[in-house]
Coordinates of C-alpha atoms in Angstrom, one line a residue:
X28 CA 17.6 -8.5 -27.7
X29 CA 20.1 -7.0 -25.1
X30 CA 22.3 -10.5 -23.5
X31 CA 21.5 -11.3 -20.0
X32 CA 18.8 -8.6 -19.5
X33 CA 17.7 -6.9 -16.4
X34 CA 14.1 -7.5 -16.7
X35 CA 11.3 -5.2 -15.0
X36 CA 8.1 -6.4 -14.7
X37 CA 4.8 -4.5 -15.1
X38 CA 1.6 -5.7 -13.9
X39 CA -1.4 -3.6 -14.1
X40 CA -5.2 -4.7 -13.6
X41 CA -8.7 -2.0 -14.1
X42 CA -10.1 -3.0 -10.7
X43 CA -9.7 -6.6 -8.7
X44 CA -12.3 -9.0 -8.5
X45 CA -12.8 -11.7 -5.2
X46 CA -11.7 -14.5 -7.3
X47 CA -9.0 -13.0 -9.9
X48 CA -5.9 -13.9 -10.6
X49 CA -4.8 -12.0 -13.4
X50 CA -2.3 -10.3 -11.5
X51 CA -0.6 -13.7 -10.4
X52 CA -0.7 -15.0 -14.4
X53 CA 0.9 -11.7 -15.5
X54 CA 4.2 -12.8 -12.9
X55 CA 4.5 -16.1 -13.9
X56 CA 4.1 -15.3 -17.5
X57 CA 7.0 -12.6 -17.2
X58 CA 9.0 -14.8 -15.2
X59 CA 8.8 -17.9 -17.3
X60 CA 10.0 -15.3 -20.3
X61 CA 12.6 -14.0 -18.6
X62 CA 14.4 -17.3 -17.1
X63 CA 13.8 -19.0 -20.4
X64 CA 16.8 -20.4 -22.2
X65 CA 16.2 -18.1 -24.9
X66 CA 16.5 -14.9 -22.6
X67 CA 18.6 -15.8 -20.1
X68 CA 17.4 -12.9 -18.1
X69 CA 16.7 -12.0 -14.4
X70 CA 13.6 -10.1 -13.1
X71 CA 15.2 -7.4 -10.6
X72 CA 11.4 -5.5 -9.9
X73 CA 8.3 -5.3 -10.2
X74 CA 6.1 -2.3 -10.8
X75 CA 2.7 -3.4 -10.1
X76 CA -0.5 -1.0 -10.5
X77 CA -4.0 -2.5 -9.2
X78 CA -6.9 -0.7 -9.5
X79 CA -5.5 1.5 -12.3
X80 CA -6.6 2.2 -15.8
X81 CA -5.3 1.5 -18.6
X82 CA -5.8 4.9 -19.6
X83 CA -3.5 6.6 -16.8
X84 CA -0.1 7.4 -18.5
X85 CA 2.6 5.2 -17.8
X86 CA 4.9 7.7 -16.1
X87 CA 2.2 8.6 -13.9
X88 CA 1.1 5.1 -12.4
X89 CA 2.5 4.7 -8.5
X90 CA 3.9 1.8 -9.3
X91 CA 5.8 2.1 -12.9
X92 CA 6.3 5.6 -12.9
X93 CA 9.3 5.6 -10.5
X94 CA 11.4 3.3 -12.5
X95 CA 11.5 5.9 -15.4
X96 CA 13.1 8.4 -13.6
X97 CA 15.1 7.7 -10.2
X98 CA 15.2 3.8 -10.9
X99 CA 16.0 4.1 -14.7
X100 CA 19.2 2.7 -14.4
X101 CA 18.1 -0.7 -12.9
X102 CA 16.4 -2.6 -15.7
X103 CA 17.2 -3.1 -19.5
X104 CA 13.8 -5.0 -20.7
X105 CA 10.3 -3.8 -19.6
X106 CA 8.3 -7.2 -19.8
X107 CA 4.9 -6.9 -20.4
X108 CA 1.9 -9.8 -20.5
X109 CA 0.2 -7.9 -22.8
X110 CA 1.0 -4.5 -24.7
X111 CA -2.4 -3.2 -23.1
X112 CA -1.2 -4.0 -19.9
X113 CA 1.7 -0.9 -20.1
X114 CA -0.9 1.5 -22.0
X115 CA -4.2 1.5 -23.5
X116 CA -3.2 4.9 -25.3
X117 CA -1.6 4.8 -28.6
X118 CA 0.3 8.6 -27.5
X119 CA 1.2 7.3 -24.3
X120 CA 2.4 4.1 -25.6
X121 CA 4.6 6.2 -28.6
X122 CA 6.0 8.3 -25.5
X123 CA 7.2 5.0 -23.8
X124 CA 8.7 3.5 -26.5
X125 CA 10.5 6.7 -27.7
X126 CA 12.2 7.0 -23.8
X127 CA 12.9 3.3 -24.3
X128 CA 14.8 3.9 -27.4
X129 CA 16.7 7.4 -26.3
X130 CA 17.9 5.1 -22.9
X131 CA 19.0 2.1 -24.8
X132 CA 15.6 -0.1 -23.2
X133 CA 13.6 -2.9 -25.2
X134 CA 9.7 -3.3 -24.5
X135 CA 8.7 -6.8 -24.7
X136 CA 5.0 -8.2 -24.7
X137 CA 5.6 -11.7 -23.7
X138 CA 2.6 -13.2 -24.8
X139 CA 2.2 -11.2 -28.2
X140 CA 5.7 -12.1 -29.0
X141 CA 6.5 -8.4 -29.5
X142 CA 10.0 -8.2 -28.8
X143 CA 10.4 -3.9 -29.8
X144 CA 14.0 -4.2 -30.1
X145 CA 13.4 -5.4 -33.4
X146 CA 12.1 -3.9 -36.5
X147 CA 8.8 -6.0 -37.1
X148 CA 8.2 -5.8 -33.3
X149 CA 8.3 -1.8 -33.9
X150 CA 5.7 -2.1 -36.3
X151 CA 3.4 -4.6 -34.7
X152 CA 3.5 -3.1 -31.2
X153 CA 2.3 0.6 -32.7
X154 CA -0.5 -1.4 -34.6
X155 CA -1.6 -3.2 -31.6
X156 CA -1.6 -0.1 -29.1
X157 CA -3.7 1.7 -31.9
X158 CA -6.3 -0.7 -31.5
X159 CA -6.0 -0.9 -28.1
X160 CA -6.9 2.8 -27.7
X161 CA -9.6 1.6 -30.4
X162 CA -11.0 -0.7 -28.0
X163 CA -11.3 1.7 -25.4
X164 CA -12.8 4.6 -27.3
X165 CA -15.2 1.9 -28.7
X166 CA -16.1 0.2 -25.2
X167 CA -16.8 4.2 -24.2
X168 CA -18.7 4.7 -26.8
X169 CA -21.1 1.9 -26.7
X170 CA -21.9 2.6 -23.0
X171 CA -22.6 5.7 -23.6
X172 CA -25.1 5.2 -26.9
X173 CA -27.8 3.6 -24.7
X174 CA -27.2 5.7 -21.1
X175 CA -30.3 8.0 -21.7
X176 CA -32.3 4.8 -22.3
X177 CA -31.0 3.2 -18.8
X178 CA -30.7 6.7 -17.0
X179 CA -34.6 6.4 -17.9
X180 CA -35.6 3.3 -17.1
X181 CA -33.6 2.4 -14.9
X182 CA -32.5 -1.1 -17.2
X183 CA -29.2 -3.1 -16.6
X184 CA -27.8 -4.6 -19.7
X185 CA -24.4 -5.6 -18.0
X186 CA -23.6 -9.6 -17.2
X187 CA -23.5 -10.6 -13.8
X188 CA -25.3 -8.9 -10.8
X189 CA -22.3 -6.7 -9.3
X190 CA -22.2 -7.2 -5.5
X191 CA -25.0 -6.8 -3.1
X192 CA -27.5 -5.9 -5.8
X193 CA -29.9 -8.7 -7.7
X194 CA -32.4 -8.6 -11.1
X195 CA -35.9 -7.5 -11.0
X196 CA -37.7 -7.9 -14.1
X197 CA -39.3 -5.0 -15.7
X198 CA -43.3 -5.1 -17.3
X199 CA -41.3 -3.8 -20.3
X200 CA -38.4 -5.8 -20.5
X201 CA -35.1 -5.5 -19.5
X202 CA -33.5 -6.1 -15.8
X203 CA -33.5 -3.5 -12.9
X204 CA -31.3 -3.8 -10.1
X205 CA -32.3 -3.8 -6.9
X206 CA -30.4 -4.1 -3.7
X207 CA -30.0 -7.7 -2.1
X208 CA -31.0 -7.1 1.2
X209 CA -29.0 -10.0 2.7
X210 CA -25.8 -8.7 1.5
X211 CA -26.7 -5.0 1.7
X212 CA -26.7 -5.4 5.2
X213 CA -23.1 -7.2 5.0
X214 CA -21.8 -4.4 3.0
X215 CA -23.1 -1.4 5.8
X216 CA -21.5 -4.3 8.2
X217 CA -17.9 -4.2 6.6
X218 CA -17.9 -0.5 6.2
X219 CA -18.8 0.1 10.0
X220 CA -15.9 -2.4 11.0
X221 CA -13.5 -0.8 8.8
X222 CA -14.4 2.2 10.6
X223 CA -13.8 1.0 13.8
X224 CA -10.5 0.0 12.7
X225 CA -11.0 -3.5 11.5
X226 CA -8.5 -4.8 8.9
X227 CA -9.9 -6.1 6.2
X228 CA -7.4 -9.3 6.9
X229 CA -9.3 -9.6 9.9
X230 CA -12.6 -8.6 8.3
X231 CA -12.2 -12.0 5.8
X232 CA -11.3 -14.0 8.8
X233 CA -13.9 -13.4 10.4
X234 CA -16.5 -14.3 7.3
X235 CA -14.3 -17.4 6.6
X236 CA -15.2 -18.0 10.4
X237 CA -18.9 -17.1 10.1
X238 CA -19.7 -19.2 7.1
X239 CA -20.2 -16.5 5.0
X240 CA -20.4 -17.4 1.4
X241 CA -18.6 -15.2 -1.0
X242 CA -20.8 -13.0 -3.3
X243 CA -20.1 -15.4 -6.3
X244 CA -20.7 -18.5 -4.8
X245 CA -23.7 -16.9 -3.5
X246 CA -24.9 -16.2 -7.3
X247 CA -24.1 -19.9 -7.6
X248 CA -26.3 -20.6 -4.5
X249 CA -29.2 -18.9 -5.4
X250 CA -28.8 -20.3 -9.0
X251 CA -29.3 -23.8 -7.6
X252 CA -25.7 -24.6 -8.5
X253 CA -23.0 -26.1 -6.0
X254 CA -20.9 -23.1 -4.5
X255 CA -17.1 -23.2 -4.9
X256 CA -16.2 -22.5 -1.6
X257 CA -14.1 -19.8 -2.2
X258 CA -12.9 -18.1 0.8
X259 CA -12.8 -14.3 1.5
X260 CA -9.5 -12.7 1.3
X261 CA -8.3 -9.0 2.1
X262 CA -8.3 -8.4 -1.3
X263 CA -11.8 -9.4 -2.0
X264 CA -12.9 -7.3 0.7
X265 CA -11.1 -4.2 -0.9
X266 CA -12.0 -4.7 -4.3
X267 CA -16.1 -4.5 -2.9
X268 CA -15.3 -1.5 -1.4
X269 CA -13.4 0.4 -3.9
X270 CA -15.9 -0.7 -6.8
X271 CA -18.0 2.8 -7.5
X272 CA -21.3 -0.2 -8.1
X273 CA -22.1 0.1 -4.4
X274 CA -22.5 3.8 -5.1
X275 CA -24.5 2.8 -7.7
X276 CA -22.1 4.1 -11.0
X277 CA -22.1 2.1 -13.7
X278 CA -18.5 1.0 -14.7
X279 CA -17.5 -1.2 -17.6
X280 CA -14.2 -3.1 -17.4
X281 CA -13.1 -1.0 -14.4
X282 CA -13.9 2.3 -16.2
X283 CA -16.5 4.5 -15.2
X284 CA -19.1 5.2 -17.6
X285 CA -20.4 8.4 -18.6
X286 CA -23.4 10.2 -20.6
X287 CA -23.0 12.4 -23.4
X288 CA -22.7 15.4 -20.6
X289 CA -19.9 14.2 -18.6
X290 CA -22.3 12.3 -15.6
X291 CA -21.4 9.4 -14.2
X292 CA -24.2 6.4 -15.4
X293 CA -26.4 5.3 -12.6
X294 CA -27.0 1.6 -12.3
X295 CA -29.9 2.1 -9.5
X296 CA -32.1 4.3 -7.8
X297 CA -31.2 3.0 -4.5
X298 CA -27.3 2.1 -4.2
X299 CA -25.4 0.8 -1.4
X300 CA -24.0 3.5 -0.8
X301 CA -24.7 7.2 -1.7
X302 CA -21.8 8.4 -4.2
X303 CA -20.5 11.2 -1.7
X304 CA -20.5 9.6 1.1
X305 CA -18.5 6.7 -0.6
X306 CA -15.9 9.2 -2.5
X307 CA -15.5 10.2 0.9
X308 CA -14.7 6.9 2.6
X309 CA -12.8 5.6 -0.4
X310 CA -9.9 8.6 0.3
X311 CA -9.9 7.8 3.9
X312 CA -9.5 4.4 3.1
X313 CA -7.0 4.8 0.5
X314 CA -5.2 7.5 3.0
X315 CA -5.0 4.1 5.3
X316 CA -3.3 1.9 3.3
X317 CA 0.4 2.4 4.4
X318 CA -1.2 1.9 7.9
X319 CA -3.3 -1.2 8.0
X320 CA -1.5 -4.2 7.2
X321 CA -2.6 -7.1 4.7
X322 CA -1.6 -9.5 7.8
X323 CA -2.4 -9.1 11.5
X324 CA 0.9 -7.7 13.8
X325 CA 2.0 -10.2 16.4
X326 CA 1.6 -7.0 18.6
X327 CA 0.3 -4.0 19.3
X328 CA 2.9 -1.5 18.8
X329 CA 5.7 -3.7 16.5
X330 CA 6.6 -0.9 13.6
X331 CA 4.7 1.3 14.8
X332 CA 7.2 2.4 18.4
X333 CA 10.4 4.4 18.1
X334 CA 13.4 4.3 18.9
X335 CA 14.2 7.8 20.1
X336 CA 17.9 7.3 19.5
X337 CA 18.4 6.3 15.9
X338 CA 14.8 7.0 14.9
X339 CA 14.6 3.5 13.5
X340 CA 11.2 1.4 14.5
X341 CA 11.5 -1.3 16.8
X342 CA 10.1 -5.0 16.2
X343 CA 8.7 -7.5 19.1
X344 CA 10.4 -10.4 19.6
X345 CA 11.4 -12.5 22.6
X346 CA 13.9 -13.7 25.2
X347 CA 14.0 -16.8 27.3
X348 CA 15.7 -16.0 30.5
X349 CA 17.8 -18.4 32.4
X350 CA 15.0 -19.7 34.7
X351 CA 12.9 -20.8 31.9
X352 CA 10.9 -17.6 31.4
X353 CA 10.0 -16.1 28.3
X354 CA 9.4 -12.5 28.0
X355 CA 8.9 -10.4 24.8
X356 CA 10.4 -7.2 24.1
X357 CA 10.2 -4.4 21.8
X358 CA 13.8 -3.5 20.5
X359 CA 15.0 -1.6 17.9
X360 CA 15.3 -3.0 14.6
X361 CA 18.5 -1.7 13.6
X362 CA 20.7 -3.4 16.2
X363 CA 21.4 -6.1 13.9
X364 CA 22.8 -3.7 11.5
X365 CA 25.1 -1.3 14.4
X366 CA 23.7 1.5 13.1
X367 CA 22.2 2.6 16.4
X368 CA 24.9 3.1 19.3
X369 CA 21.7 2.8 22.0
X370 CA 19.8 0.7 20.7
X371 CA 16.0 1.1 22.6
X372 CA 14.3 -2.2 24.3
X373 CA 11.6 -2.5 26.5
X374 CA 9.5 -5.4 27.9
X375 CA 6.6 -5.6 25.5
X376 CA 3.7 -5.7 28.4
X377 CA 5.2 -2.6 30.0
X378 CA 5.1 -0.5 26.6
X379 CA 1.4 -1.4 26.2
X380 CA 0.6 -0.3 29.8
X381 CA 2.3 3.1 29.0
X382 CA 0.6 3.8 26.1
X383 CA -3.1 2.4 27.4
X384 CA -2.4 4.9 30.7
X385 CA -1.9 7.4 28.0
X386 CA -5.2 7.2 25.8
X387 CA -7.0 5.9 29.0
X388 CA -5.8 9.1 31.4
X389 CA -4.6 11.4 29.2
X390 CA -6.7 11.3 26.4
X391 CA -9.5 9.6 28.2
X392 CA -12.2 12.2 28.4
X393 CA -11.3 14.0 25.3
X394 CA -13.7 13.2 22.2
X395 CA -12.3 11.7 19.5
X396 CA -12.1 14.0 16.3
X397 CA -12.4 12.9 13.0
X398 CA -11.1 15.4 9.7
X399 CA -13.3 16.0 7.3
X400 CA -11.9 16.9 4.3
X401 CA -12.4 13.6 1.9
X402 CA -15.3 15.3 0.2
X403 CA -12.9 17.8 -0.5
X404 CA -10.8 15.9 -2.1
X405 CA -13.2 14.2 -4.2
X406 CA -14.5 17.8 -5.1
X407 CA -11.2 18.9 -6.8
X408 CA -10.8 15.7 -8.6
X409 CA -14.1 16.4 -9.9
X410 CA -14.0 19.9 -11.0
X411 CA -10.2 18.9 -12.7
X412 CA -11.5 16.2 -14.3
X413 CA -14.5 19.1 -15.8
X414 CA -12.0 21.5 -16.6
X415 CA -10.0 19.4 -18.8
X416 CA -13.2 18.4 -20.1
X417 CA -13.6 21.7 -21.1
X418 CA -10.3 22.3 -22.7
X419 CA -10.9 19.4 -24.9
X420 CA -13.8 20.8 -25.9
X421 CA -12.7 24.4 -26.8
X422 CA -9.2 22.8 -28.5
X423 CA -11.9 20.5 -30.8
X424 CA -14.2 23.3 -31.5
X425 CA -11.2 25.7 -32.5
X426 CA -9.5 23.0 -34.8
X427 CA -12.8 22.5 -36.9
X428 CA -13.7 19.2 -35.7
X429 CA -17.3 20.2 -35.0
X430 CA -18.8 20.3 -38.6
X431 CA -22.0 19.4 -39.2
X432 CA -25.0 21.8 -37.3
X433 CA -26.0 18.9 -34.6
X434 CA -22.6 18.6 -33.8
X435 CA -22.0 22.3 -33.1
X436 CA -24.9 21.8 -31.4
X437 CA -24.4 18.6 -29.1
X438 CA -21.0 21.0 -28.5
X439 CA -22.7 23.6 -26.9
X440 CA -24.9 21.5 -25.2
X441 CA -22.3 19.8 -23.4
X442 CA -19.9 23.4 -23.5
X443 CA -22.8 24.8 -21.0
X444 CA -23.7 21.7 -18.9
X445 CA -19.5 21.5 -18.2
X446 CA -19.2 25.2 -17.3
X447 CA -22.1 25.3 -14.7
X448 CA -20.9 22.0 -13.2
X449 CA -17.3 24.2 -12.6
X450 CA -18.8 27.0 -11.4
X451 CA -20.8 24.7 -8.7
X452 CA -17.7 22.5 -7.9
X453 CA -15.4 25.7 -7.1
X454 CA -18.7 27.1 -5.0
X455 CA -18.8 23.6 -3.1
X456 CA -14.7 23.6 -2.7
X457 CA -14.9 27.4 -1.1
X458 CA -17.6 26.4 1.2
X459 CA -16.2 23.1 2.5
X460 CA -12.9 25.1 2.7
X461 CA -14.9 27.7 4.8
X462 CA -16.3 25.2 7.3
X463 CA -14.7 23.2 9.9
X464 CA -11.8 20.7 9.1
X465 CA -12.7 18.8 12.3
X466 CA -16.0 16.6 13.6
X467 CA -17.1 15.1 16.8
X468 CA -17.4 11.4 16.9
X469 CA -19.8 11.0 19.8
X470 CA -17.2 9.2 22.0
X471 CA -14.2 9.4 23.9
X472 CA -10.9 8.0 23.9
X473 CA -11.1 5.7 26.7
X474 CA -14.4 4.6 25.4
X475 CA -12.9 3.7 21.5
X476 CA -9.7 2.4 23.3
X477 CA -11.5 0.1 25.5
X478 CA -13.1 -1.4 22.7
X479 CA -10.5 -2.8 20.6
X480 CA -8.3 -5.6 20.4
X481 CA -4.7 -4.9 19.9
X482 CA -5.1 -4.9 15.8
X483 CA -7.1 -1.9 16.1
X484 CA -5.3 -0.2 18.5
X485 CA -2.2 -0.1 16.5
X486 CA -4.2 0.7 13.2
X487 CA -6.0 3.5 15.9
X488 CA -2.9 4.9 17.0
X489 CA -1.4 5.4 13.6
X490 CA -5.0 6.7 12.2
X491 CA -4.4 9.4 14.5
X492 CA -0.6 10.2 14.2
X493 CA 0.7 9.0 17.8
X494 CA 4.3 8.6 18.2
X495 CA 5.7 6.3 20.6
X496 CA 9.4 6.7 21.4
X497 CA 11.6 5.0 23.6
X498 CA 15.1 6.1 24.8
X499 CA 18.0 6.2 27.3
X500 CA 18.3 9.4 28.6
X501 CA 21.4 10.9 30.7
X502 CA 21.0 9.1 33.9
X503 CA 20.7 5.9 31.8
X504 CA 17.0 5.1 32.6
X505 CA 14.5 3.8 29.4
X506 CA 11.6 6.5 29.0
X507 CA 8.7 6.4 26.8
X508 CA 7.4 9.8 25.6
X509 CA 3.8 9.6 23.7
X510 CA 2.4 12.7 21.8
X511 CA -0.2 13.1 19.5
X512 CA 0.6 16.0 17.3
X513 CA -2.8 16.5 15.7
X514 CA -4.3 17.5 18.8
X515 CA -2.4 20.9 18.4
X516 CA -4.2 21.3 15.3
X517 CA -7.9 20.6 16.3
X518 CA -7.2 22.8 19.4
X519 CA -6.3 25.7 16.7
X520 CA -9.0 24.9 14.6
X521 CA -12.1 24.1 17.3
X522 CA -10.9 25.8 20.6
X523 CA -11.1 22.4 21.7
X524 CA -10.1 22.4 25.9
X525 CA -7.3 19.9 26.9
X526 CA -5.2 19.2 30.1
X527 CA -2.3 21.0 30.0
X528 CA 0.8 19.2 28.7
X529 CA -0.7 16.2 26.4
X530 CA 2.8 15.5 26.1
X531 CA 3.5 12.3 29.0
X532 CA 6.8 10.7 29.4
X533 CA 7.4 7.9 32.1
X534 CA 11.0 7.0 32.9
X535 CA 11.6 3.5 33.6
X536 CA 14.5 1.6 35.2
X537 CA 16.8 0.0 32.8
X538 CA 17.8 -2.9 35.2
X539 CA 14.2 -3.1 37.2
X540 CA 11.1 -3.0 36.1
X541 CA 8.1 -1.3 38.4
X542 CA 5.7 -3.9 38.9
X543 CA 2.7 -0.8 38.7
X544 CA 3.1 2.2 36.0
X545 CA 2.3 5.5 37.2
X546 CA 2.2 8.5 35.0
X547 CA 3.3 12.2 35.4
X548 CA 2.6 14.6 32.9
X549 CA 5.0 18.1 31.4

């Protein structure tokens, strides 16, 4: 073991659950590792990946793969809980561990007591991520040997009820699911908010508020047992959403089962939420996530306004004048740091008038646009994920694995249901590529503006690419310039009519402040 490591961290989990905390264990057990007299070792990062498989390669995951390549020379140790946390892939795992050993790295699985520095931890690391890829292949395998029964009957065999869906009993045995109509209608509730540029922070509050039970202590409810009284949390609400069950795919372990053709298993007749339309939300959502915040902003435009002179975003904060009075500003974060010469800062409540004038005047009559596109993406995920369906196929069949006649014959079968779903993806992709990127909404701007709070305004003004700079110009006045670059590209694309010069700018006196904001526009 390398003295005094520079430990790195991995934390990885299939899919998060409202009352998990597997990710939390995976720290401390790292942690308590690393600190331990017999390590002596600091923990300088973390590369955590939620919501991934175990089956996504290493390099590739958003949160590890960066410390392979421009962070490589950070960390000594990779620290693992498990060995199935870095890779359920026996190849994948071999490729880690030979970049470990050509950079001088030790993997280390901190519950296994693997240290791979060491000989015997060489050995029982590559035994262990064999039959983890065995475990995966075998949990594939056994959902997929009684899909055509459940495809048929429609028959869950799974454990508990997955949310917003309860057990009907079948004449001839076996479980159904059907939708729970009580938190059906919570589910169509949360996606609407979300829509409207909710947080899902605020989203949990607001149950917490409500009296909502969570889903499991709602199990334990109906059960006759005494609920927990676990409390929704941002995560919980995400991990719903992001769960293909409410669009009615069976998944096991956080993978997605599939039948012998390629098809994702259905779990019900009637989901939640149909499968496009949730592939569809599920990329805007996840398109989103730099933008809303896991915590509500003091303000409405703290992070998200410029500072036109250093390009740096400005924070609110406050300032007690003399007299007793406290005003809040918006100033420019880098100030502290002397890296802006002109720093911007503005009165906080004079900003937000300048910027509602601007949706409200500006923008007020205009509809609001949405870009349609997410099906899109979904689309090409789909036909990649058939096409390298396809090559596996072909590669088996040419190196002779198909041998006996029903297994040249389940080959072909599934050679010609692959090939037709290609040829329909790339048909879909052309045509969604053909039709208009952009879509109505049915309202205007003043009319979205006016109904949100100043959470949603900020997650509404970032949805749509505003930018909200304020500088000192030459005659040493503060002016705030607002544009919205994206309406350049729905006028291209729909011939959509706008007043001339979107672009608004109001100058404002650095040393007095105009008790009433008008607006001019160039």
């Amino acid at each position: 073991m390398i003295s005094n490591p520079r430990v790195l961290g991995a934390v990885r989990l299939s899919i998060l659950k409202d009352d998990t905390t597997s990710p939390e264990k995976q720290r401390h057990a790292v942690e308590h590792w690393a600190t331990g007299p017999a390590v002596n070792g600091r923990v300088v990062g973390w590369a955590e990946d939620l919501d991934v498989s175990g089956a996504m390669h290493p390099f590739k995951r958003p949160g590890l793969g960066p410390w392979f390549d421009e962070r490589a020379d950070e960390w000594d140790v990779l620290a693992v809980w498990k060995l199935d946390r870095l890779s359920r892939k026996a190849g994948h795992f071999a490729e880690v561990f030979e970049w470990c050993q050509k950079h001088g790295k030790a993997i280390v699985s901190v519950t296994e007591g693997i240290d791979m520095s060491t000989p015997m931890g060489k050995m029982f690391a590559q035994i262990i991520a064999a039959f983890a890829e065995g475990e995966l292949d075998t949990i594939r395998a056994r959902a997929l040997s009684g899909s055509a029964a459940r495809k048929a009957k429609g028959v869950w065999i799974g454990g508990v009820e997955p949310y917003g869906y309860h057990f009907e009993r079948q004449e001839d045995g076996g479980k159904k699911l059907v939708q729970d109509e009580t938190y059906a209608e919570l589910f169509r509730e949360i996606i609407e908010r979300l829509k409207g540029d909710w947080t899902a922070y605020k989203i949990a509050l607001d149950l917490n508020k409500r009296g909502v039970p969570t889903w499991r202590d709602h199990l334990r409810i109906v059960k006759g047992d005494e609920p927990r009284g676990i409390s929704w949390t941002a995560n919980a609400i995400r991990a719903i959403i992001m769960n293909p069950t409410v669009a009615g795919i069976y998944t096991h372990k956080g993978e997605n089962v599939v039948d012998e053709n390629g098809e994702h298993v259905r779990i019900t007749d009637r989901p939640l939420m149909e499968f496009a339309e949730w592939s569809e939300f599920v990329a805007a959502l996840k398109s989103d996530r730099p933008v809303r915040r896991a915590t509500p902003s003091r303000s409405m435009l703290g992070g998200v306004a410029i500072c036109k002179n250093c390009g740096g975003r400005m924070s609110s904060n406050k300032k007690v004048k003399t007299n007793g009075r406290v005003h809040y500003y918006y100033s420019c974060n880098n100030v502290n740091m002397g890296t802006c010469l002109y720093p911007s800062r503005i009165r906080r409540d004079l900003l937000d008038m300048a910027v509602d004038q601007f949706v409200n005047v500006t923008l007020g009559p205009l509809p609001v646009m949405e870009r349609v596109g997410n099906s899109i993406s979904q689309a090409k995920t789909e036909l990649s994920e058939s096409e390298a369906t396809l090559d596996r196929l072909e590669a088996d069949y040419r190196a002779g694995r198909y041998k006996s006649d029903v297994q040249i014959e389940r080959y072909w079968g599934q050679h010609e249901f692959q090939s037709a779903k290609v040829e329909r993806l790339r048909e879909e992709i052309k045509t969604a590529e053909a039709a208009p990127a952009w879509r109505e909404t049915g309202r205007s701007y003043a009319e979205e503006w006016a109904a949100k709070d100043d959470e949603q305004k900020r997650v509404f003004v970032q949805r749509h690419g505003m930018t909200i700079m304020v500088g000192i110009v030459e005659d040493g006045s503060r002016r705030v310039t607002c544009k919205m670059p994206e309406l350049t590209e729905i006028v291209k694309e729909t011939g959509l009519h706008i007043p001339d010069g979107y672009v608004w700018t109001e100058p404002i006196s650095e040393y007095t402040f105009p008790a009433r904001i008008g607006y001019t526009r160039k």
